[in-house]
Amino acid sequence: MDSGSVRRTLAPTAVKIAGIEFDRVVTTAVDFDATPEGHHTRYGPDGSLVGLTIVNARWWLEKDGEIAITLAEQKVRATDIGAVLAAA
């Protein structure tokens, strides 16, 4: 690495939404889906939710003041994730 290069290391981030904790742990997904809101979900071999990509998070928060995620069995809402978005 030359002296002009900067190496960044991202700190692990975890977000808890409606009792489900999401972090940056690598997990193998075997099934993929999308929510009615357009977010992307990933499920493990046992059917548990192992990954979630929130699409247009800032837009949803500015538009509705929350991010709604409709899963097969429940709908969760996140309103207090500003610190996570600010870091992005």
mmCIF file of C-alpha atoms in Angstrom, residues 38-83:
data_model
loop_
_atom_site.group_PDB
_atom_site.id
_atom_site.type_symbol
_atom_site.label_atom_id
_atom_site.label_comp_id
_atom_site.label_asym_id
_atom_site.label_seq_id
_atom_site.Cartn_x
_atom_site.Cartn_y
_atom_site.Cartn_z
ATOM 1 C CA GLY A 38 -39.835 -3.793 -3.112
ATOM 2 C CA HIS A 39 -37.306 -4.794 -0.425
ATOM 3 C CA HIS A 40 -35.317 -8.012 -0.922
ATOM 4 C CA THR A 41 -35.410 -10.886 1.582
ATOM 5 C CA ARG A 42 -33.212 -13.963 1.962
ATOM 6 C CA TYR A 43 -34.095 -17.105 3.893
ATOM 7 C CA GLY A 44 -31.937 -19.859 5.384
ATOM 8 C CA PRO A 45 -32.408 -23.614 5.029
ATOM 9 C CA ASP A 46 -34.765 -23.681 8.030
ATOM 10 C CA GLY A 47 -36.982 -20.948 6.548
ATOM 11 C CA SER A 48 -35.746 -18.235 8.903
ATOM 12 C CA LEU A 49 -35.080 -14.741 7.618
ATOM 13 C CA VAL A 50 -31.296 -14.390 7.293
ATOM 14 C CA GLY A 51 -30.971 -11.279 5.164
ATOM 15 C CA LEU A 52 -32.797 -8.141 4.178
ATOM 16 C CA THR A 53 -31.938 -5.392 1.714
ATOM 17 C CA ILE A 54 -33.980 -2.251 2.280
ATOM 18 C CA VAL A 55 -34.427 -0.495 -1.050
ATOM 19 C CA ASN A 56 -34.640 3.328 -1.075
ATOM 20 C CA ALA A 57 -34.523 3.620 2.722
ATOM 21 C CA ARG A 58 -34.019 7.376 2.810
ATOM 22 C CA TRP A 59 -36.872 7.934 0.330
ATOM 23 C CA TRP A 60 -39.277 5.828 2.413
ATOM 24 C CA LEU A 61 -38.324 7.687 5.608
ATOM 25 C CA GLU A 62 -38.728 11.088 3.970
ATOM 26 C CA LYS A 63 -42.012 10.068 2.311
ATOM 27 C CA ASP A 64 -43.728 8.120 5.124
ATOM 28 C CA GLY A 65 -41.567 8.749 8.201
ATOM 29 C CA GLU A 66 -40.991 4.997 8.508
ATOM 30 C CA ILE A 67 -39.900 1.937 6.585
ATOM 31 C CA ALA A 68 -42.590 -0.722 6.317
ATOM 32 C CA ILE A 69 -41.540 -4.277 5.525
ATOM 33 C CA THR A 70 -44.265 -6.823 4.904
ATOM 34 C CA LEU A 71 -43.019 -10.357 5.497
ATOM 35 C CA ALA A 72 -45.034 -13.506 4.881
ATOM 36 C CA GLU A 73 -46.360 -13.634 8.446
ATOM 37 C CA GLN A 74 -45.922 -10.111 9.759
ATOM 38 C CA LYS A 75 -45.431 -6.480 8.898
ATOM 39 C CA VAL A 76 -42.664 -4.621 10.706
ATOM 40 C CA ARG A 77 -41.985 -0.891 10.810
ATOM 41 C CA ALA A 78 -38.728 0.887 11.480
ATOM 42 C CA THR A 79 -38.663 4.546 12.411
ATOM 43 C CA ASP A 80 -35.528 4.892 14.521
ATOM 44 C CA ILE A 81 -32.703 3.948 12.156
ATOM 45 C CA GLY A 82 -31.426 7.423 11.359
ATOM 46 C CA ALA A 83 -27.998 6.743 12.894
#
